[in-house]
XYZ file of C-alpha atoms in Angstrom:
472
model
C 112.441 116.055 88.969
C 115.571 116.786 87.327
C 113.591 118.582 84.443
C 111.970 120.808 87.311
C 115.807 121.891 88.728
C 117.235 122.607 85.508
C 114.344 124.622 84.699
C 114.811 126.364 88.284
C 118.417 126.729 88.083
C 117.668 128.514 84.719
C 116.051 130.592 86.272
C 117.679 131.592 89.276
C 121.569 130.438 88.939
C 121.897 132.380 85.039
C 125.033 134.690 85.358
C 124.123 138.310 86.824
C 126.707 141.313 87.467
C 128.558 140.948 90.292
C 127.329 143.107 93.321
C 128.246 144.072 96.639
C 126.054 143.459 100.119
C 125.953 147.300 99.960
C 124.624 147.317 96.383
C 122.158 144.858 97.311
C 120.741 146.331 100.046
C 120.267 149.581 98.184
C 118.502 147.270 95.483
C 116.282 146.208 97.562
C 115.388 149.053 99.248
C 114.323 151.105 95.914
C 111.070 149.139 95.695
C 108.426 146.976 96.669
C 109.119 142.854 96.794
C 109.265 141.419 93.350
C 107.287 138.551 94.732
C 104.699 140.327 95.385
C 104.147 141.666 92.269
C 105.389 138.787 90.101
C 104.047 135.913 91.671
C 102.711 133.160 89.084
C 104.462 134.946 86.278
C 106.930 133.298 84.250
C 110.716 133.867 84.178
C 112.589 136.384 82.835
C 115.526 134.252 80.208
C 118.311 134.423 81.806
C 121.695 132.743 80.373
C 122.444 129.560 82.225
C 126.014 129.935 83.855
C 129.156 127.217 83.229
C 128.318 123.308 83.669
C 130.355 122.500 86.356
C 127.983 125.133 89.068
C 124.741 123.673 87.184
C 125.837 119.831 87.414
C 126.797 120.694 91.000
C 123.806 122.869 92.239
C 121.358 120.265 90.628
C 122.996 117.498 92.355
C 122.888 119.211 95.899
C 119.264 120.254 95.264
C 118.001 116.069 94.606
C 118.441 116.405 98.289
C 116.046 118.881 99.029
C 112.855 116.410 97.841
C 113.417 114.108 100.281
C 110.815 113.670 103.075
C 110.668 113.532 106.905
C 107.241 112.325 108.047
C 105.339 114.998 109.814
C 103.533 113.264 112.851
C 99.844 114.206 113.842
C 98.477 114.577 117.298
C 97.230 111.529 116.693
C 100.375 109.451 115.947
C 99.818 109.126 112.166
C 101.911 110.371 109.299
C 99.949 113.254 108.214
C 102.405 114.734 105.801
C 105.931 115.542 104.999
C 108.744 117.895 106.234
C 111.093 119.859 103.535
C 114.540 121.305 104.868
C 117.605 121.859 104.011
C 120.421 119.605 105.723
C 121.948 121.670 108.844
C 125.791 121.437 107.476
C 124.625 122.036 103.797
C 122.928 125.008 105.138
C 126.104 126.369 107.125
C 128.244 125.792 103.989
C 125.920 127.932 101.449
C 125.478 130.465 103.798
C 129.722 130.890 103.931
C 129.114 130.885 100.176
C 127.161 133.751 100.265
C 125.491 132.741 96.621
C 121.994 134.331 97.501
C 121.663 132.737 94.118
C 121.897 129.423 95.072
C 120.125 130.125 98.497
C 116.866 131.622 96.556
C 116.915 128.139 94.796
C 116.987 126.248 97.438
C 114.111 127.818 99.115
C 112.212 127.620 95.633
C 112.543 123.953 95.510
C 111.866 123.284 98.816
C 108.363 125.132 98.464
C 107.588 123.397 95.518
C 108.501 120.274 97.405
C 105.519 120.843 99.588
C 103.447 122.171 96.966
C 103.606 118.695 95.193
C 103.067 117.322 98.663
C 99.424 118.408 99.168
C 98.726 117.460 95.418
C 98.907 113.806 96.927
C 96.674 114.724 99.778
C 99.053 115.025 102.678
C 100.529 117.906 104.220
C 103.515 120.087 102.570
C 105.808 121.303 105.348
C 108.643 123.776 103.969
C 111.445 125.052 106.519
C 113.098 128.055 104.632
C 115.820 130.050 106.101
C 114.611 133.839 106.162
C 117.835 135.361 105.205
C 117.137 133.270 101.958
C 113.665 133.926 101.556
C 114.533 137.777 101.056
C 116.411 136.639 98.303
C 113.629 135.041 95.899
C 112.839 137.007 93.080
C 109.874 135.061 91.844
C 107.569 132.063 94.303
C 106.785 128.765 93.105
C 103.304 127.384 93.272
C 102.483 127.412 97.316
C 98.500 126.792 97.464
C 98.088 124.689 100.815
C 101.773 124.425 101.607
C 102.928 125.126 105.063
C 105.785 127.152 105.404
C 107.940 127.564 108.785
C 110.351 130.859 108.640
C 113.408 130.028 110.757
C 115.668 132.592 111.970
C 119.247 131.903 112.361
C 121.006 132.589 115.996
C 123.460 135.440 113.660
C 120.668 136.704 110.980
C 121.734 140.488 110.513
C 118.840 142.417 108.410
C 118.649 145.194 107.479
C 115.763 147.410 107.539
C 114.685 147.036 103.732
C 115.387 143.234 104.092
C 112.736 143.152 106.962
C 109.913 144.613 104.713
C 110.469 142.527 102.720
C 110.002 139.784 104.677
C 106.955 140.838 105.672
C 105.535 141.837 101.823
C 106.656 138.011 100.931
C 105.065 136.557 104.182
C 101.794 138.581 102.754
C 102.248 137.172 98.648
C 102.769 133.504 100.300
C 99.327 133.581 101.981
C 97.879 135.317 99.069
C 98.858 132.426 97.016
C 97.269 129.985 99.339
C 100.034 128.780 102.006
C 99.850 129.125 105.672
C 102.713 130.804 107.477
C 104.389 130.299 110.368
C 107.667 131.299 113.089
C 109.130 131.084 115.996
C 106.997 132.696 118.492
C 109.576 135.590 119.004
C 110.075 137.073 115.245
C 108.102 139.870 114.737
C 106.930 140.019 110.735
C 104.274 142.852 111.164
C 101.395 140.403 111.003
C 100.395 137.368 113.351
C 101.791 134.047 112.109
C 99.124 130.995 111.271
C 100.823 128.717 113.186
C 104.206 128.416 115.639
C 106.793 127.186 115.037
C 109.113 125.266 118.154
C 112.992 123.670 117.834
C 113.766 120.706 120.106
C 117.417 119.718 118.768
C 119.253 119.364 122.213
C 117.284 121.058 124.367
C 115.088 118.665 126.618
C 111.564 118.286 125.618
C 110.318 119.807 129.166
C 112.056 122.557 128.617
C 110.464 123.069 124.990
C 107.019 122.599 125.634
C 107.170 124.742 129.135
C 108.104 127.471 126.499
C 104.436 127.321 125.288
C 102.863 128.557 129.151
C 104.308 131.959 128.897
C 102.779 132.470 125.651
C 99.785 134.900 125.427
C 96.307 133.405 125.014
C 96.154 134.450 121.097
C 99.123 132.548 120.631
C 97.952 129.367 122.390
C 95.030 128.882 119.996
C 97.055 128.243 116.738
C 98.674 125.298 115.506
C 102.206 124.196 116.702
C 105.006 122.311 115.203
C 107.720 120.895 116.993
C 110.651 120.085 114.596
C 114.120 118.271 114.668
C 112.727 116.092 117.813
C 115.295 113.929 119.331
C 114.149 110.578 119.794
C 110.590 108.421 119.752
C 110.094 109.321 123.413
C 110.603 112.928 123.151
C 107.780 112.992 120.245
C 105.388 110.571 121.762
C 105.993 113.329 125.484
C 105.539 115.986 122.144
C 102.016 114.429 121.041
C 100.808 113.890 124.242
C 101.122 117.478 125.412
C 98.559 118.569 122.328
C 101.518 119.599 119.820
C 99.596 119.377 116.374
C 102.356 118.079 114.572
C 105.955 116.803 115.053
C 108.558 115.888 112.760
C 112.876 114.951 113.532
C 114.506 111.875 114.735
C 112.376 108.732 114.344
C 114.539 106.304 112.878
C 117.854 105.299 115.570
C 120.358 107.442 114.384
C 122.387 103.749 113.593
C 121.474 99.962 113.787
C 122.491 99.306 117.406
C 120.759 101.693 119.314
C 118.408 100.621 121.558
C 115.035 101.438 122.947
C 115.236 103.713 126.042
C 112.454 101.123 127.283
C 112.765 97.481 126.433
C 110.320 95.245 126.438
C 109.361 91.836 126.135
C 107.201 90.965 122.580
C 103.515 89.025 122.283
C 104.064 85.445 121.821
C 103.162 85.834 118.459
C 105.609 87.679 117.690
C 108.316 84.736 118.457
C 105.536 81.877 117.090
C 106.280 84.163 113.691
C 109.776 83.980 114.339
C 110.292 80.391 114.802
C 108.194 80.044 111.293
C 110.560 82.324 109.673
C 113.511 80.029 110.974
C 112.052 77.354 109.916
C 111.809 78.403 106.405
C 115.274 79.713 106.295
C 116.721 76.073 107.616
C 114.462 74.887 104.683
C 112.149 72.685 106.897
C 109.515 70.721 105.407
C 106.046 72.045 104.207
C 104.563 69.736 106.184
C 105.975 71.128 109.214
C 105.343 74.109 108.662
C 101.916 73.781 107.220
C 101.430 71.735 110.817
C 102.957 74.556 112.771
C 100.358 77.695 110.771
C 97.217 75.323 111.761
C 98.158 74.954 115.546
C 97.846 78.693 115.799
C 94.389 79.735 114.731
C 95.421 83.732 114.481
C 97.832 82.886 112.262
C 95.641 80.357 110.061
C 93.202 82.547 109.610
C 95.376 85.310 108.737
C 96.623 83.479 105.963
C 93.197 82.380 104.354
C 92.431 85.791 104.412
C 95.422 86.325 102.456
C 95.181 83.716 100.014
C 90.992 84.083 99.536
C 92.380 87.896 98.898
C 91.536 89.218 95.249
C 95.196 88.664 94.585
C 94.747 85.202 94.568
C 90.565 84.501 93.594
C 91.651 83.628 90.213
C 93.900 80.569 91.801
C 91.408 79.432 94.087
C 88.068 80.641 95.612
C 88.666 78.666 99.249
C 91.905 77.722 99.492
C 93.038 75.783 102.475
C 96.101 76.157 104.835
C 97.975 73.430 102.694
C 97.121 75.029 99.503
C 97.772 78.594 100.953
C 101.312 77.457 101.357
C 101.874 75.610 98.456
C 100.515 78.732 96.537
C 102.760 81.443 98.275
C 106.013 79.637 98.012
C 108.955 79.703 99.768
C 109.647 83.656 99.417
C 106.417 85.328 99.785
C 105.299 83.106 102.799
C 108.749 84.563 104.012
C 107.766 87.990 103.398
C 104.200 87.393 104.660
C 105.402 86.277 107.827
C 108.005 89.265 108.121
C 105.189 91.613 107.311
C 102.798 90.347 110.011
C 105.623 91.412 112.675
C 104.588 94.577 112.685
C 101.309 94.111 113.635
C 102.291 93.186 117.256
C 103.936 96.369 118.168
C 101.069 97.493 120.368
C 99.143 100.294 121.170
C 101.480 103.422 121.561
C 100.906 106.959 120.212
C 103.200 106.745 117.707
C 102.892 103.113 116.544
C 100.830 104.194 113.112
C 103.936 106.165 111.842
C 106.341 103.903 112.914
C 104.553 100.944 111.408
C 104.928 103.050 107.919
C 108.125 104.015 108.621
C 109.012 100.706 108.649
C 107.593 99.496 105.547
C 108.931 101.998 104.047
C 112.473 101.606 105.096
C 111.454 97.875 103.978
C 110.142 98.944 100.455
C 113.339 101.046 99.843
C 115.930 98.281 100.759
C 114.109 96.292 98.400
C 113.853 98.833 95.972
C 117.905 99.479 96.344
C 118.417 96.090 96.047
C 116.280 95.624 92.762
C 118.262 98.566 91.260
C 121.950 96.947 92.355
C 120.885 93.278 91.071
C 121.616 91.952 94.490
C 120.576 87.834 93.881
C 117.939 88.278 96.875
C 116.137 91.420 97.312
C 113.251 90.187 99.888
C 116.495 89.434 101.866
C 116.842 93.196 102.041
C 113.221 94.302 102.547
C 113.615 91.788 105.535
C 117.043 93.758 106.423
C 114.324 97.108 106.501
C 111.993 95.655 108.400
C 114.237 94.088 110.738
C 116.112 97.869 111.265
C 113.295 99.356 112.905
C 111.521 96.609 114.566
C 113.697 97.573 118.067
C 112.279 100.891 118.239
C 109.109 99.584 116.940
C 108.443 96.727 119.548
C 110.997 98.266 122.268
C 112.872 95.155 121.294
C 116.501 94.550 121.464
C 118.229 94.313 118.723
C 120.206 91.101 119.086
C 116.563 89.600 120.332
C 115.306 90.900 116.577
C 118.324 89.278 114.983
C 117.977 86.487 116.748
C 114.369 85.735 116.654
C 114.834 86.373 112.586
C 117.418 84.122 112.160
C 119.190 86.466 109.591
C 121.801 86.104 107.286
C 125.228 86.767 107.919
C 125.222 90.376 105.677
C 122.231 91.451 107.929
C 123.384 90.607 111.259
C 126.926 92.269 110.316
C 125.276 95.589 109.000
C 122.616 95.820 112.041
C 124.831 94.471 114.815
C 128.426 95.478 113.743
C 127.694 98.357 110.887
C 129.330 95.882 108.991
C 129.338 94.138 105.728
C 128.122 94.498 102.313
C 124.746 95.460 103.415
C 125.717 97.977 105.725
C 125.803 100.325 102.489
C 121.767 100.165 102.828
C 121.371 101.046 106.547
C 123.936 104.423 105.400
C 122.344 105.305 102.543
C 118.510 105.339 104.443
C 120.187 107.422 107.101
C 120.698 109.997 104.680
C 117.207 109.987 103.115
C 116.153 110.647 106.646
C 118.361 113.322 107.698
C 118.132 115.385 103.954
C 121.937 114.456 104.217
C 121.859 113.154 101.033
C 125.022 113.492 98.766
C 125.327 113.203 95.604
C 129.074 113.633 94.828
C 129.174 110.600 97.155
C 130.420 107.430 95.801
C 127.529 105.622 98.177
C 124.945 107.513 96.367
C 127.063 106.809 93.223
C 126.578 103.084 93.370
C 122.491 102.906 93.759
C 122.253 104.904 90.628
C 122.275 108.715 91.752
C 120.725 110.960 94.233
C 117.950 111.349 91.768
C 117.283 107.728 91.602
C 117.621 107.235 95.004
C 114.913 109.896 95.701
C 112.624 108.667 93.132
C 112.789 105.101 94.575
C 112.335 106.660 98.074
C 109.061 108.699 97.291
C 108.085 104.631 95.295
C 108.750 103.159 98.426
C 106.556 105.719 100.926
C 103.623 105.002 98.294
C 103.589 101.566 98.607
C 104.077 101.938 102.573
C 101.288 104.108 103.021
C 99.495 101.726 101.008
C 100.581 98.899 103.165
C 99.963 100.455 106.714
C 96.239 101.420 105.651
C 95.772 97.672 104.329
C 97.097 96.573 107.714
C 94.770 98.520 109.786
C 92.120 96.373 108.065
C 94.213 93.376 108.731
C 95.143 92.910 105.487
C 98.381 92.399 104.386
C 99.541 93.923 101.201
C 101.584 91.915 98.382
């Protein structure tokens, strides 16, 4: 990734001659888009400006490859969202560097270019008052990319066209466009684009009846959604895809709607205590074999191909001696999410949770902590009250776990908390490098890396569970 930026930042940040709006408005107006002409081609050389604006611009734009799912009408994770964070947006645009900006928007469609490579969906958000100012496009075949309009953007005529001429070399390179249903680009968009934020979802999808008929046929996203409710109302209204707030914003907030979980769910739990008061096998091999869900779900586990080579039929006693202590642990945390129902949204909140999971683990691996499954337990356990419409004391509590976790989930707390902060800013694109948070887990580079490690392994994980199979 970082060999991708510096190449970009080559060839976009090098040092030009300073110019005026005015003198860049003329420029533009003398001729057709470059993009249109130059798309595919290679970069001109350009001389790469002073280290300090390349170290900083690469470490701001680590930020930009980090994903949002993209929710289906169906309540799967059918791809991935690309932005730029809202205040890192505000402060580039009082920079003025259309520079910078035109990198930005190159990495973020690249971002969703690499995105359908994997087989998923590559939604970019670019900022139109950038777009203009992209001399050459990256690689967009079956990317998806939403023009937003900003409530100030002042064009000017020449800046309009083109708008439209790189609207036109975007689908000619294979990527569907789309905006708000008010812009006007000359030609009719592929798809519409709709902003929840903190308007209330009524009002956003009551929006879509005064739409004319040709409008009403395409595709719609609805982005920067407020809360699981608002995008399950969202999915259930036909929206094709929806992407924003799906995570609880911190720890301690709870479910609009709580609920009380399966029985399972708190059969699991009292296992998972007993392991962590270090109870005897034989107790806990008793308890597995009184519930015959649970037995069988662990022979299927243990007669898995992970574990043929050990033992062709193993039987509950063997399954548990061959586990061990951890991985029965994090067998038994895994099979919690299983019992979160049948909601429209539970497939992406199941990955979403595995993922948040994976990465703790991940983050943990990377810091040396002594017990990492502790922290993919700390994951799962973040997202298991909006998963289950559980409160969160009840999750704590029915987990039994450790003092670090129930400080960082309960109080923000603790030496763990750093974990809960750090996935809130993979979620939000808020991610800061300069920060000393970032700092300590090895880099915003690092951190992204182990994030895109950890969404692999989830969406590995959620399809295994679907089969009811749980993954190692």
């Amino acid at each position: 990734m970082s060999f991708f930026l510096q190449r970009l930042l080559q060839a976009i940040l090098g040092r030009r001659p300073h110019r005026t709006k005015t003198a860049r408005a003329t420029e533009t107006s003398a001729g057709p888009h470059p993009a249109a002409a130059t798309l595919g081609s290679a970069p001109a050389p350009v001389s790469l400006p002073e280290p300090p604006k390349v170290a900083a611009a690469v470490s701001a734009l680590m930020a930009v490859g980090a994903r949002r799912p993209l929710i289906a009408t169906d309540g799967a994770i059918a791809g991935f969202e690309f932005r730029i964070d809202h205040e890192m947006q505000k402060r580039l645009q009082q920079d003025d560097d259309h520079q910078v900006q035109a990198a930005y928007v190159l990495a973020l469609l690249t971002s969703a270019h690499l995105m359908v490579k994997t087989g998923r969906i590559g939604f970019a958000r670019v900022p139109a008052e950038w777009l203009v100012h992209v001399a050459q496009l990256a690689d967009v075949e079956g990317a998806w990319v939403g023009i937003e309009q900003s409530a100030g953007m002042n064009l000017t005529l020449a800046q309009w066209q083109t708008l439209r001429e790189t609207v036109q070399a975007l689908r000619a390179a294979g990527a569907k466009v789309g905006w708000d249903e008010a812009a006007v680009f000359g030609v009719p968009p592929d798809f519409l684009l709709l902003h929840q934020g903190p308007a209330l979802m009524d009002v956003v999808l009551g929006s879509m009846r005064t739409w004319p008929p040709e409008l009403k046929k395409l595709p719609v996203f609805v982005t920067d959604i407020a809360c699981v409710e608002d995008l399950e109302q969202a999915l259930y209204s036909g929206i094709s895809y929806a992407c924003g707030a799906l995570a609880p914003p911190e720890p301690a907030t709870e479910p609009l709607e709580l609920l009380r979980a399966p029985p399972e769910f708190y059969r699991v739990g009292q296992l998972l205590n007993e392991l962590a008061s270090g109870a005897d096998t034989s107790v806990i091999v008793s308890d597995i074999k009184r519930d015959i869900g649970l037995s069988y779900r662990l022979l299927c586990r243990i007669n898995s191909a992970s574990f043929a080579q050990l033992n062709a039929q193993a039987s509950i006693d063997q399954a548990v001696l061959l586990l061990g202590h951890n991985e029965l642990y994090r067998w038994l945390s895994l099979l919690l999410i299983q019992f979160s129902g049948r909601r429209k949204v539970t497939s992406a909140l199941q990955e979403i949770t595995l993922w948040r999971a994976r990465l703790f683990e991940l983050l943990a691996i990377e810091t040396h902590e002594t017990s990492p499954g502790q922290l993919f337990t700390l994951g799962l356990a973040s997202m298991l009250g909006p998963l289950l419409k559980m409160s969160l004391v009840e999750v704590v509590s029915t987990l039994n776990l450790p003092t670090p976790a129930r400080q960082a989930l309960l109080e923000q707390t603790g030496p763990w908390s750093v974990y809960l902060q750090l996935a809130l800013q993979v979620e939000t694109k808020s991610l800061d490098g300069n920060s000393a948070l970032v700092g300590q887990f090895g880099g915003a580079e690092r951190v992204a890396a182990l994030a895109d490690e950890a969404w692999a392994w989830a969406w590995a994980a959620e399809h295994a569970n679907r089969e009811g199979v749980i993954l190692e």
